[in-house]
Amino acid sequence: MASEEELFANIDALLEEEPQLPPPAERARLREAAGITQARLATALKSTVQTVKNYENGRSEPKSPRLEAYQRLLKGWAAKYPAHGTPAHGTPAPAPAAAPQPAPVPETFTSPAAPESTDTAAPAQAPAAPAAPERPATSRRPAAKKAAAPAVDPRFPHGPLAVLDGDGSAYAVGGIVLDCPATTVVELVEWTLRESGLGAAKLNRYGKDSDPLIVLTAAAAVKLGLPERLEGHEQRRSLRLPEDHPVVKQVAKAKWQLTQRGFGPWARIYRKAQGRDRQCVQLAILSWDALDERSWPGVSEMEPADIARVLGVYAQRVITPRGSTAVSGLELMTALRPPTKAVQDPATGNWVSGYNAGSLGTEPMDPAPPEATPEHPVVVNSGWTSGFLNEEAYQWVRSVDTLSDEECTLPWAVGLDLNTAFLAAAARLVVGLSAPDHFHAPAFNPKIPGSWLADLSHIELDPRLPSPFTPDGSRPTGPAWYQTHTLAYAQELGYDVHPIEAYLRRETGAYLDPWHDRLKNAYVDTLADMGVTRDLSDTEFLAAMEHHKERDPALAAVLSAIKATVKGGVGKLRERPQGKHYKEGEPWPALSRPTWRPDIRAAVISKARVNMHRKLRNMADMTGLYPLAVLSDCVVYPSPGTSPLDFLPYAASGKPQPGGFRLGPTPGLAKLEGVQSMLWAVDLMEKGLNPARHIKGGDAVLDEGE
């Protein structure tokens, strides 16, 4: 016979198995009896109307801490509105609610991004609310300050992306948490497209909406049948699941497709579009190193809600991530300058796809031989031996023999870094849009983009400055290929330019203008949210920059990603072949893109290097100071003090002198990179090392663009 203790244990087990919530139909009855709409309840639970509907039709159940909150609410309603008879305590039931009210727009951290150029104007990508009135329970960081929210696209009420955790909680922007019942990748894709309310509006009226992004934590990946880590001996970026992996088979069996990249850290799963409706979901797997630490510092270790906040700000201000920041930078160009638009066929009256003026079109374009890389088919197949463009960022160290006694007695070496120098160079930059044409002995025209063979070896400049014509700052030794901006600068310096031959483009345009404008706004707005605004004095600016990353690590990660998007996007314009099995002369995948344009990359870098040299020359004229070293967008000067204020040129009114380096938070202006002793800098220079590479301390190495 069972003992009393055993019987009680069995009864306790039964009690624990009882549902924690009333049946779904009773949940709906209680809400309606209380006169509360599903929208109001969704707002109170920090959830969505669809999720409340799922609770009330039994399709899903809430999870902690939302479970306890919902349970408490239903218990309170049950006491007031019993299933039979009059409400408890004789309280009259309220009248039915008026028309349902829409859920409020999630509060965002800052104002929406400024509109693009008029020829690309479109609704801002919506919505990406980096902060909310309350943080989800998993977040350890307090809510940020509140500001105006961008308009929410009714098709994508929950923003552009969500971070899915192992318990089925999908953390979207603005503190919203969705319940995702998916247990397989196929179920996740279908839930994302049908129920999640995720996505973002197109950035150009001729473009396409951004596909929803689901970021998987390690726990979520394992729950969906994926390995926690993606192991292999190849380069990290080329790793992917084998084709016989069960998840890859599931995807194929359900008639979904993977792109040629396969199922890697950034997997795109799609079906062919039905009419105008795209069916595509982007996945990013955190434990497979989808978010590179160099571009997204510390993000992979954040709580899911904070990861959603970081990526949400980036998506709102830049683009929904589609891969590395370099990939996103390139995709942003196309999103802002779509290659096609609808045009009416005059013969039939039908609307067909036509070229969108100002874009790069839909077909890849072979470069001129000097613009290509040595392994390119154009070069290998033609036997080209006449040299290549060498438009790269500066890597120059001044000879110690040119240092004066006065310079050597200055105690400090101070590094200045130009904010997003490549982005500043992209502003109003005219580039070629058509294929190159070959010319012999053409007259030089600084308004025509292209590649010119010319001899600049006769130009003798001050040895205390780098040559503006070569990346290492050395004087040219004979004829070489130059981009238009480099030759135009030689003309600006007063020298005659007589090209021997050239590859020029007849159709031109400021292709990068909307890309520049959007990224500039993203950079400036994010810095402003970190307390670095354009109205600060130079002294206040230096003080604000000293601690701006500590103020909000999440926004510091966004800022880092924006900068990486600029440099990576420019680098992608001349992506080299990857993998040890590549053979010279074979085409590689990047060549199939219309955005494989090494000539545009050369134009950006040429202009950036010329801009740097112009400032160096103006600084020498105004102050008599000459740099010790330059690395890409960082320059090191000898200084009597530890602040840039000790050597930068100012007018008697206190305003910065135009033409030299100026402090400030916008692209092209400068900030303090680091300070070391002059003895330290000279010691490195004597060893042939570049002080600009290490001025920040901690053996910091600057990203040089690719």
XYZ file of C-alpha atoms in Angstrom:
706
model
C 0.000 0.000 0.000
C 1.334 3.460 -0.943
C 2.497 5.695 1.851
C 1.086 9.161 2.493
C 4.406 10.671 1.416
C 4.289 8.867 -1.976
C 0.675 9.924 -2.577
C 1.442 13.560 -1.809
C 4.464 13.420 -4.149
C 2.240 12.102 -6.954
C -0.354 14.810 -6.330
C 2.360 17.519 -6.334
C 3.597 16.185 -9.665
C 0.072 16.451 -11.106
C -0.250 19.990 -9.794
C 3.027 20.949 -11.479
C 1.718 19.534 -14.746
C -1.358 21.749 -14.715
C -1.241 24.552 -17.268
C 0.146 27.769 -15.896
C -2.359 29.824 -17.883
C -6.084 29.420 -18.561
C -7.074 27.863 -21.908
C -6.551 30.090 -24.973
C -10.281 30.815 -25.419
C -10.537 31.929 -21.788
C -7.592 34.303 -22.245
C -9.454 36.025 -25.088
C -12.686 36.128 -23.065
C -11.001 37.775 -20.096
C -9.326 40.400 -22.269
C -12.591 41.246 -24.024
C -14.448 41.356 -20.692
C -11.896 43.908 -19.487
C -12.453 45.998 -22.635
C -8.789 45.813 -23.660
C -7.740 45.522 -27.299
C -5.068 43.114 -28.467
C -2.959 46.128 -29.443
C -3.068 47.582 -25.912
C -2.216 44.225 -24.398
C 0.680 43.799 -26.827
C 2.033 47.200 -25.799
C 1.760 46.333 -22.079
C 3.587 43.029 -22.628
C 6.256 44.640 -24.843
C 5.199 42.244 -27.560
C 3.208 42.361 -30.797
C -0.438 42.045 -31.821
C 0.385 38.855 -33.729
C 1.991 37.339 -30.646
C -1.105 38.127 -28.537
C -3.246 36.518 -31.240
C -1.012 33.450 -31.026
C -1.533 33.315 -27.242
C -5.287 33.481 -27.688
C -5.552 30.828 -30.392
C -3.096 28.417 -28.797
C -0.354 28.656 -31.420
C 2.300 29.751 -28.926
C 2.856 30.280 -25.206
C 4.702 33.157 -23.511
C 8.068 32.597 -21.919
C 9.549 34.059 -18.754
C 9.474 36.928 -17.757
C 6.493 37.701 -20.008
C 4.795 34.489 -18.771
C 4.619 35.703 -15.159
C 3.361 39.139 -16.201
C 0.626 37.661 -18.423
C -0.328 35.164 -15.713
C -0.690 37.958 -13.145
C -2.865 39.975 -15.506
C -5.170 37.041 -16.294
C -5.544 36.169 -12.602
C -6.568 39.754 -11.874
C -9.108 39.741 -14.681
C -10.431 36.312 -13.620
C -11.145 37.658 -10.136
C -13.080 40.609 -11.594
C -14.795 38.822 -14.464
C -15.673 35.196 -13.543
C -16.738 32.921 -16.362
C -20.338 32.690 -15.023
C -22.474 35.291 -13.247
C -21.735 38.937 -12.569
C -18.247 40.363 -12.078
C -16.706 39.927 -8.659
C -17.523 42.505 -5.978
C -20.503 43.645 -8.050
C -18.303 45.762 -10.316
C -20.128 46.466 -13.572
C -18.333 45.235 -16.650
C -16.990 48.065 -18.782
C -18.460 48.850 -22.171
C -16.740 47.317 -25.201
C -13.692 49.208 -26.319
C -13.781 51.645 -29.192
C -11.946 50.968 -32.424
C -8.624 49.219 -31.781
C -5.715 51.594 -31.391
C -2.475 50.814 -33.235
C 0.524 49.934 -31.152
C 2.751 52.968 -30.573
C 5.866 53.399 -32.646
C 8.910 52.010 -30.820
C 10.970 54.843 -29.398
C 14.281 55.377 -31.089
C 17.573 56.684 -29.853
C 17.839 59.545 -32.270
C 16.244 61.328 -35.154
C 15.936 59.540 -38.507
C 18.721 59.760 -41.043
C 18.669 62.763 -43.333
C 17.227 62.166 -46.809
C 19.502 61.220 -49.649
C 20.218 63.245 -52.750
C 17.130 64.210 -54.706
C 17.781 61.673 -57.427
C 17.699 58.826 -54.929
C 15.152 60.088 -52.444
C 13.055 57.331 -50.894
C 11.565 56.451 -47.519
C 14.270 55.939 -44.920
C 14.927 52.335 -44.019
C 12.440 51.569 -41.299
C 12.320 51.124 -38.461
C 15.389 50.740 -36.335
C 14.822 51.883 -32.799
C 18.026 51.375 -30.894
C 16.554 51.973 -27.481
C 13.189 51.531 -25.810
C 11.411 52.837 -22.707
C 12.287 49.578 -20.920
C 14.988 47.064 -21.650
C 14.086 43.364 -21.950
C 14.950 41.241 -18.951
C 18.059 39.826 -20.609
C 19.612 43.246 -21.121
C 22.017 44.542 -18.521
C 22.281 48.036 -19.924
C 19.885 50.842 -18.968
C 17.669 52.446 -21.551
C 19.099 55.292 -23.596
C 17.663 58.757 -23.899
C 14.510 59.123 -25.965
C 14.016 61.115 -29.121
C 11.778 61.323 -32.138
C 11.148 58.065 -34.005
C 11.259 57.508 -37.748
C 8.001 56.626 -39.441
C 7.187 52.918 -39.283
C 6.512 51.150 -42.566
C 3.223 49.272 -41.959
C 4.611 46.289 -43.883
C 7.502 45.952 -41.434
C 6.118 46.959 -38.024
C 8.889 45.239 -36.081
C 11.905 46.695 -37.828
C 14.567 45.248 -40.092
C 15.958 42.414 -37.985
C 15.784 40.259 -34.880
C 18.256 38.319 -32.746
C 16.949 34.818 -32.005
C 17.950 33.135 -28.752
C 17.712 29.477 -27.814
C 14.424 29.873 -25.903
C 12.573 31.109 -28.988
C 12.709 34.789 -28.029
C 13.437 36.969 -31.056
C 14.730 40.368 -29.958
C 13.801 43.074 -32.433
C 14.530 46.798 -32.316
C 12.904 49.128 -29.824
C 12.785 46.506 -27.057
C 10.214 44.384 -28.901
C 10.469 40.646 -28.224
C 8.731 38.239 -30.603
C 7.964 34.606 -29.827
C 9.400 32.391 -32.535
C 8.091 28.800 -32.415
C 10.476 27.534 -35.115
C 12.549 24.441 -34.343
C 14.094 24.054 -37.810
C 15.731 26.464 -40.240
C 12.884 25.956 -42.721
C 10.281 26.816 -40.058
C 12.344 29.881 -39.112
C 12.420 31.134 -42.712
C 8.674 30.666 -43.122
C 7.895 32.302 -39.763
C 10.128 35.245 -40.640
C 8.377 35.874 -43.962
C 4.799 35.211 -42.824
C 4.518 36.286 -39.208
C 7.516 38.242 -37.936
C 6.737 41.642 -39.478
C 10.455 42.119 -40.169
C 12.033 43.883 -43.135
C 12.943 47.368 -44.308
C 11.803 49.705 -47.042
C 13.904 50.295 -50.138
C 16.367 53.195 -50.100
C 15.594 54.265 -53.647
C 12.251 54.291 -55.423
C 13.690 52.005 -58.117
C 15.309 49.655 -55.633
C 14.188 46.648 -53.592
C 13.100 46.310 -49.990
C 15.739 44.911 -47.645
C 15.297 41.264 -46.772
C 14.677 40.524 -43.087
C 17.754 39.548 -41.089
C 17.680 36.906 -38.345
C 20.786 36.760 -36.168
C 21.247 33.419 -34.384
C 22.905 33.079 -31.014
C 24.914 29.915 -30.409
C 21.986 28.407 -28.469
C 19.555 29.206 -31.274
C 21.870 27.687 -33.872
C 22.114 24.426 -31.920
C 18.337 24.332 -31.387
C 17.833 24.604 -35.164
C 20.178 21.674 -35.820
C 23.267 23.682 -36.732
C 26.725 23.093 -35.240
C 27.708 25.585 -32.562
C 31.010 26.245 -34.338
C 31.879 26.002 -38.015
C 35.233 24.289 -38.152
C 37.631 23.837 -41.041
C 41.111 24.551 -42.322
C 40.197 27.073 -45.027
C 39.919 30.818 -44.577
C 37.190 31.666 -42.083
C 35.145 33.592 -44.647
C 34.988 30.616 -47.028
C 33.760 28.082 -44.442
C 30.298 26.625 -44.979
C 28.225 23.547 -44.153
C 28.834 20.562 -46.453
C 26.090 19.893 -48.997
C 25.177 16.620 -47.260
C 24.527 18.302 -43.898
C 20.970 17.556 -42.658
C 20.037 21.257 -42.482
C 21.175 21.889 -46.060
C 19.126 18.864 -47.156
C 16.072 20.153 -45.234
C 16.326 23.508 -46.973
C 16.515 21.884 -50.412
C 13.672 19.432 -49.662
C 11.396 22.347 -48.744
C 12.138 23.913 -52.162
C 14.238 26.740 -50.710
C 17.590 27.682 -52.232
C 20.949 28.886 -50.971
C 23.116 31.375 -52.818
C 26.490 30.313 -54.205
C 28.037 31.231 -50.857
C 26.250 28.190 -49.397
C 25.328 27.874 -45.727
C 28.054 29.864 -44.024
C 28.228 32.579 -41.337
C 25.990 34.757 -43.569
C 23.453 32.476 -45.263
C 20.826 33.798 -47.668
C 17.823 31.482 -48.125
C 15.347 32.294 -50.882
C 12.783 31.217 -53.429
C 12.291 32.893 -56.774
C 10.158 36.004 -56.416
C 6.428 35.708 -57.007
C 5.633 38.849 -58.966
C 6.942 41.767 -56.907
C 7.142 39.832 -53.642
C 10.630 38.688 -52.738
C 10.949 35.560 -50.626
C 14.347 35.809 -49.013
C 15.701 35.703 -45.465
C 19.255 36.562 -44.410
C 20.742 34.602 -41.516
C 23.813 35.571 -39.495
C 25.278 33.034 -37.052
C 27.127 34.722 -34.204
C 29.128 31.678 -33.073
C 30.383 31.253 -36.648
C 32.046 34.685 -36.442
C 29.460 36.450 -38.592
C 30.247 39.722 -36.787
C 33.982 40.346 -37.195
C 35.457 41.703 -33.978
C 37.467 44.303 -35.913
C 34.332 45.847 -37.387
C 31.878 45.106 -34.557
C 34.000 45.292 -31.382
C 32.415 43.457 -28.460
C 29.042 42.923 -30.156
C 29.135 39.118 -30.272
C 29.490 39.037 -26.486
C 26.523 41.342 -25.822
C 23.078 40.259 -24.681
C 20.669 39.523 -27.568
C 18.610 42.676 -26.940
C 21.743 44.820 -27.101
C 22.932 43.098 -30.283
C 19.545 43.947 -31.800
C 20.017 47.550 -30.711
C 23.482 47.854 -32.303
C 22.486 46.214 -35.571
C 19.200 48.139 -35.571
C 20.943 51.511 -35.414
C 23.253 50.422 -38.222
C 20.308 49.195 -40.288
C 18.409 52.449 -39.797
C 21.345 54.680 -40.634
C 23.242 52.568 -43.172
C 21.590 49.358 -44.429
C 20.376 46.052 -43.027
C 23.621 44.038 -42.764
C 23.993 41.494 -45.578
C 27.411 40.118 -44.770
C 30.642 41.709 -43.645
C 30.766 45.495 -43.387
C 32.656 45.471 -46.694
C 29.817 43.539 -48.361
C 27.270 45.894 -46.804
C 29.246 48.918 -48.042
C 29.138 47.582 -51.590
C 25.456 46.592 -51.348
C 24.653 50.096 -50.113
C 26.036 51.556 -53.346
C 23.648 49.417 -55.387
C 20.702 50.013 -53.042
C 21.104 53.772 -53.469
C 21.857 53.589 -57.220
C 19.777 50.638 -58.523
C 20.915 49.508 -61.971
C 17.443 49.393 -63.513
C 14.066 51.117 -63.431
C 10.715 50.565 -65.089
C 10.449 52.274 -68.482
C 7.657 52.198 -71.054
C 8.369 50.533 -74.375
C 7.229 53.098 -76.974
C 6.430 50.349 -79.465
C 4.180 48.213 -77.272
C 3.291 50.531 -74.403
C 4.383 47.815 -71.977
C 6.526 48.573 -68.945
C 9.925 46.916 -69.148
C 13.195 47.024 -67.237
C 15.518 49.767 -68.435
C 18.829 51.369 -67.457
C 18.699 53.717 -64.483
C 20.818 56.752 -65.392
C 23.734 57.376 -63.051
C 24.085 53.729 -62.022
C 26.658 51.142 -63.067
C 24.106 49.049 -64.961
C 23.551 45.318 -64.734
C 26.503 43.950 -66.695
C 30.094 43.658 -65.455
C 32.657 45.731 -67.305
C 36.244 44.837 -68.155
C 38.746 47.370 -66.837
C 41.458 48.974 -68.891
C 44.624 46.846 -68.573
C 46.484 49.364 -66.351
C 43.449 49.503 -63.996
C 43.311 45.709 -63.565
C 45.338 43.450 -61.287
C 48.213 41.316 -62.648
C 46.164 38.090 -62.436
C 43.119 39.530 -64.272
C 42.144 37.777 -67.564
C 42.390 41.117 -69.433
C 46.046 41.339 -68.446
C 47.003 37.677 -68.776
C 45.231 37.120 -72.104
C 46.638 40.289 -73.694
C 50.188 39.872 -72.413
C 50.056 43.407 -70.981
C 53.467 44.536 -69.694
C 53.115 48.308 -69.600
C 52.488 48.742 -65.882
C 49.535 49.384 -63.612
C 47.923 52.163 -61.638
C 49.494 52.420 -58.205
C 46.927 54.634 -56.510
C 47.157 53.558 -52.882
C 47.013 55.283 -49.516
C 50.183 56.830 -48.087
C 52.760 54.728 -46.245
C 55.562 57.239 -45.862
C 58.255 57.886 -43.275
C 60.388 60.983 -43.487
C 64.156 60.574 -43.664
C 65.771 61.441 -40.322
C 68.456 63.291 -42.289
C 65.907 66.012 -43.059
C 65.087 66.703 -39.387
C 66.305 70.073 -38.161
C 67.872 70.679 -34.742
C 64.807 72.746 -33.841
C 62.467 69.855 -34.685
C 64.554 67.386 -32.688
C 64.293 69.572 -29.574
C 60.478 69.487 -29.651
C 59.439 67.046 -26.902
C 56.341 65.422 -28.390
C 55.093 63.586 -31.480
C 51.347 64.065 -31.933
C 49.242 61.959 -34.309
C 46.216 63.384 -36.139
C 43.688 61.082 -37.767
C 41.339 62.283 -40.511
C 37.767 61.113 -40.009
C 36.740 58.662 -42.758
C 39.157 60.159 -45.288
C 37.958 57.869 -48.094
C 34.386 58.977 -47.461
C 35.389 62.640 -47.636
C 37.143 61.913 -50.940
C 33.974 60.304 -52.336
C 32.018 63.555 -52.024
C 31.144 65.033 -55.428
C 33.576 62.612 -57.048
C 32.982 62.231 -60.788
C 33.726 58.677 -61.977
C 33.364 56.823 -65.251
C 30.138 54.964 -65.967
C 30.933 53.540 -69.410
C 33.668 51.268 -70.714
C 37.159 52.755 -71.191
C 38.346 54.022 -74.575
C 42.036 54.060 -75.503
C 43.741 57.296 -76.630
C 47.304 58.102 -77.753
C 48.938 61.419 -76.770
C 45.702 63.009 -75.546
C 45.535 66.527 -74.143
C 45.066 66.293 -70.389
C 41.608 67.239 -69.130
C 41.172 67.239 -65.331
C 37.397 66.795 -65.707
C 37.593 63.416 -67.461
C 37.964 60.364 -65.186
C 40.412 57.766 -66.349
C 43.965 56.437 -66.297
C 46.827 58.408 -67.862
C 50.391 57.392 -68.666
C 52.666 60.345 -67.922
C 56.210 61.128 -66.782
C 56.318 63.173 -63.545
C 59.905 62.297 -62.626
C 61.100 65.817 -63.461
C 59.008 67.357 -60.664
C 61.165 68.133 -57.655
C 59.370 68.861 -54.374
C 60.432 69.503 -50.783
C 61.997 66.281 -49.408
C 60.428 67.029 -46.015
C 57.063 66.188 -47.581
C 56.030 62.967 -49.316
C 55.637 63.047 -53.072
C 51.927 63.345 -53.910
C 52.402 60.994 -56.844
C 53.402 57.738 -55.101
C 52.041 55.859 -52.072
C 55.474 55.553 -50.445
C 56.132 59.264 -50.990
C 59.185 58.669 -53.183
C 59.858 60.706 -56.315
C 58.679 59.014 -59.566
C 61.528 57.555 -61.619
C 59.890 57.550 -65.055
C 56.570 57.225 -66.892
C 53.777 55.707 -64.798
C 50.002 55.360 -64.827
C 48.049 57.897 -62.778
C 44.387 58.505 -62.036
C 42.976 61.857 -63.141
C 43.137 63.485 -59.682
C 46.851 62.797 -59.329
C 47.702 64.436 -62.639
C 45.322 67.312 -61.950
C 47.225 67.981 -58.722
C 50.514 68.150 -60.627
C 48.865 70.827 -62.770
C 47.627 72.586 -59.629
C 51.237 72.714 -58.402
C 52.180 74.574 -61.592
C 53.685 71.796 -63.724
C 52.880 70.968 -67.328
C 51.287 67.562 -67.877
C 51.724 65.768 -71.205
C 50.136 62.279 -71.170
C 51.640 59.634 -73.437
C 48.429 57.615 -73.633
C 45.224 57.210 -71.654
C 42.153 55.063 -71.026
C 39.212 57.424 -70.553
C 35.453 57.098 -70.068
C 32.962 59.136 -72.063
C 29.957 58.698 -69.726
C 30.537 60.063 -66.256
C 28.628 60.859 -63.088
C 28.870 61.342 -59.331
C 27.950 57.704 -58.692
C 29.032 57.703 -55.037
C 27.204 60.881 -53.976
C 24.174 59.230 -52.283
C 26.517 56.645 -50.705
C 28.665 59.458 -49.323
C 25.676 61.425 -48.050
C 24.081 58.483 -46.230
C 27.304 57.318 -44.590
C 28.291 60.866 -43.646
C 24.943 61.360 -41.897
C 25.321 57.988 -40.179
C 28.803 58.882 -38.932
C 27.925 62.391 -37.748
C 24.624 61.368 -36.128
C 26.207 58.472 -34.255
C 29.040 60.645 -32.957
C 26.468 63.242 -31.873
C 24.586 60.563 -29.912
C 27.881 59.866 -28.136
C 28.168 63.511 -27.106
C 30.467 64.678 -29.919
C 28.493 67.362 -31.712
C 29.421 69.900 -34.362
C 28.825 72.897 -32.100
C 31.706 72.051 -29.727
C 34.790 74.235 -29.540
C 38.074 72.533 -30.425
C 38.945 72.170 -26.740
C 35.519 70.686 -25.983
C 35.789 68.416 -29.024
C 39.111 66.943 -27.848
C 37.668 66.392 -24.357
C 34.535 64.725 -25.733
C 36.544 62.438 -28.017
C 38.740 61.297 -25.150
C 35.883 59.369 -23.517
C 33.186 59.060 -26.176
C 33.565 55.275 -26.564
C 33.095 54.719 -22.847
C 29.845 56.661 -22.870
C 27.988 53.978 -24.819
C 29.862 50.838 -25.967
C 26.922 49.852 -28.195
C 27.100 53.084 -30.177
C 30.896 52.826 -30.218
C 30.424 49.511 -32.030
C 28.035 51.155 -34.499
C 30.601 53.894 -35.180
C 33.310 51.293 -35.762
C 31.049 49.427 -38.193
C 30.261 52.615 -40.129
C 33.981 53.341 -40.573
C 34.618 49.738 -41.627
C 31.753 49.996 -44.122
C 33.460 52.952 -45.809
C 36.902 51.397 -46.112
C 35.639 47.899 -46.824
C 33.197 49.129 -49.467
C 35.977 50.982 -51.281
C 38.240 47.937 -51.013
C 35.552 45.651 -52.459
C 35.596 47.684 -55.683
C 38.822 45.809 -56.476
C 38.332 42.511 -54.668
C 41.190 40.121 -55.416
C 40.832 36.344 -55.950
C 40.697 34.262 -52.781
C 41.679 30.693 -52.052
C 44.853 28.728 -52.616
C 43.431 26.905 -55.652
C 43.088 30.027 -57.798
C 45.054 30.039 -61.065
C 46.257 33.249 -62.707
C 44.154 34.308 -65.682
C 40.970 32.622 -64.483
C 37.984 34.860 -63.698
C 37.019 34.928 -60.023
C 33.476 35.455 -58.642
C 33.879 39.170 -57.898
C 34.422 39.898 -61.597
C 30.781 39.028 -62.323
C 29.601 42.115 -60.409
C 29.000 45.476 -62.099
C 30.517 46.921 -58.901
C 33.924 45.353 -59.578
C 35.372 48.712 -60.579
C 39.059 49.192 -59.709
C 39.021 52.540 -61.535
C 36.466 53.943 -59.060
C 38.529 52.663 -56.135
C 41.618 54.327 -57.646
C 39.717 57.613 -58.007
C 38.693 57.616 -54.332
C 42.177 56.812 -53.046
C 43.904 59.215 -55.442
C 41.669 62.052 -54.310
C 42.165 61.141 -50.625
C 45.971 61.123 -51.015
C 45.935 64.437 -52.915
C 43.711 65.947 -50.206
C 46.214 64.821 -47.573
C 49.191 66.278 -49.466
C 47.400 69.593 -49.995
C 46.870 69.894 -46.226
C 50.496 68.936 -45.527
C 51.715 71.609 -47.930
C 49.386 74.273 -46.496
C 50.493 73.379 -42.969
C 54.127 73.875 -43.957
C 53.312 77.247 -45.522
C 51.301 78.467 -42.515
C 53.298 77.042 -39.603
C 56.698 75.927 -40.934
C 55.956 72.444 -39.557
C 56.655 69.277 -41.527
C 55.284 65.804 -40.768
C 57.335 62.907 -39.449
C 55.222 60.203 -41.076
C 51.926 59.508 -42.796
C 49.958 56.253 -42.876
C 46.721 56.345 -44.865
C 44.665 58.973 -43.019
C 46.992 59.428 -40.010
C 49.798 62.017 -39.875
C 52.350 62.575 -37.095
C 53.780 66.026 -36.324
C 56.504 67.169 -33.936
C 54.910 69.381 -31.293
C 55.867 71.571 -28.330
C 52.922 70.135 -26.371
C 50.736 67.056 -26.107
C 47.696 68.614 -27.791
C 46.946 69.396 -31.446
C 46.048 72.873 -30.189
C 49.772 73.412 -29.599
C 50.654 73.384 -33.304
C 47.517 73.706 -35.474
C 47.164 77.116 -37.183
C 44.565 79.554 -35.810
C 43.735 83.096 -36.859
C 43.875 86.018 -34.419
C 40.100 85.632 -33.999
C 40.656 82.122 -32.649
C 39.143 80.424 -35.704
C 41.065 77.641 -37.487
C 42.968 78.731 -40.560
C 41.424 77.303 -43.739
C 43.480 74.887 -45.797
C 45.311 73.084 -42.987
C 44.202 70.350 -40.619
C 41.121 71.246 -38.599
C 39.584 69.477 -35.628
C 35.974 68.336 -35.785
C 33.530 65.413 -36.027
C 32.732 65.457 -39.753
C 34.434 63.442 -42.529
C 37.736 64.997 -43.583
C 38.285 66.863 -40.305
C 40.810 65.607 -37.774
C 40.871 64.107 -34.313
C 43.713 63.203 -31.961
C 45.087 59.756 -32.751
C 47.783 59.535 -30.074
C 50.784 61.142 -28.379
C 54.288 59.775 -27.838
C 57.668 61.313 -27.112
C 59.717 62.750 -29.955
C 62.570 60.415 -28.992
C 60.214 57.447 -29.459
C 59.222 58.672 -32.934
C 62.804 59.315 -34.089
C 63.874 55.898 -32.844
C 61.193 54.240 -34.992
C 62.106 56.387 -37.990
C 65.766 55.355 -37.705
C 64.648 51.710 -37.801
C 62.584 52.344 -40.934
C 59.312 51.891 -39.008
C 56.311 54.166 -39.328
C 55.411 56.162 -36.182
C 51.897 56.739 -37.546
C 51.256 52.998 -37.332
C 52.010 52.887 -33.599
C 51.261 56.415 -32.317
C 48.030 55.274 -30.691
C 49.882 52.875 -28.408
C 49.314 49.200 -27.779
C 50.884 48.396 -31.156
C 47.768 49.711 -32.893
C 47.698 49.137 -36.640
C 45.532 51.309 -38.848
C 43.223 49.745 -41.396
C 44.568 50.790 -44.756
C 41.438 50.216 -46.758
C 41.250 46.655 -48.030
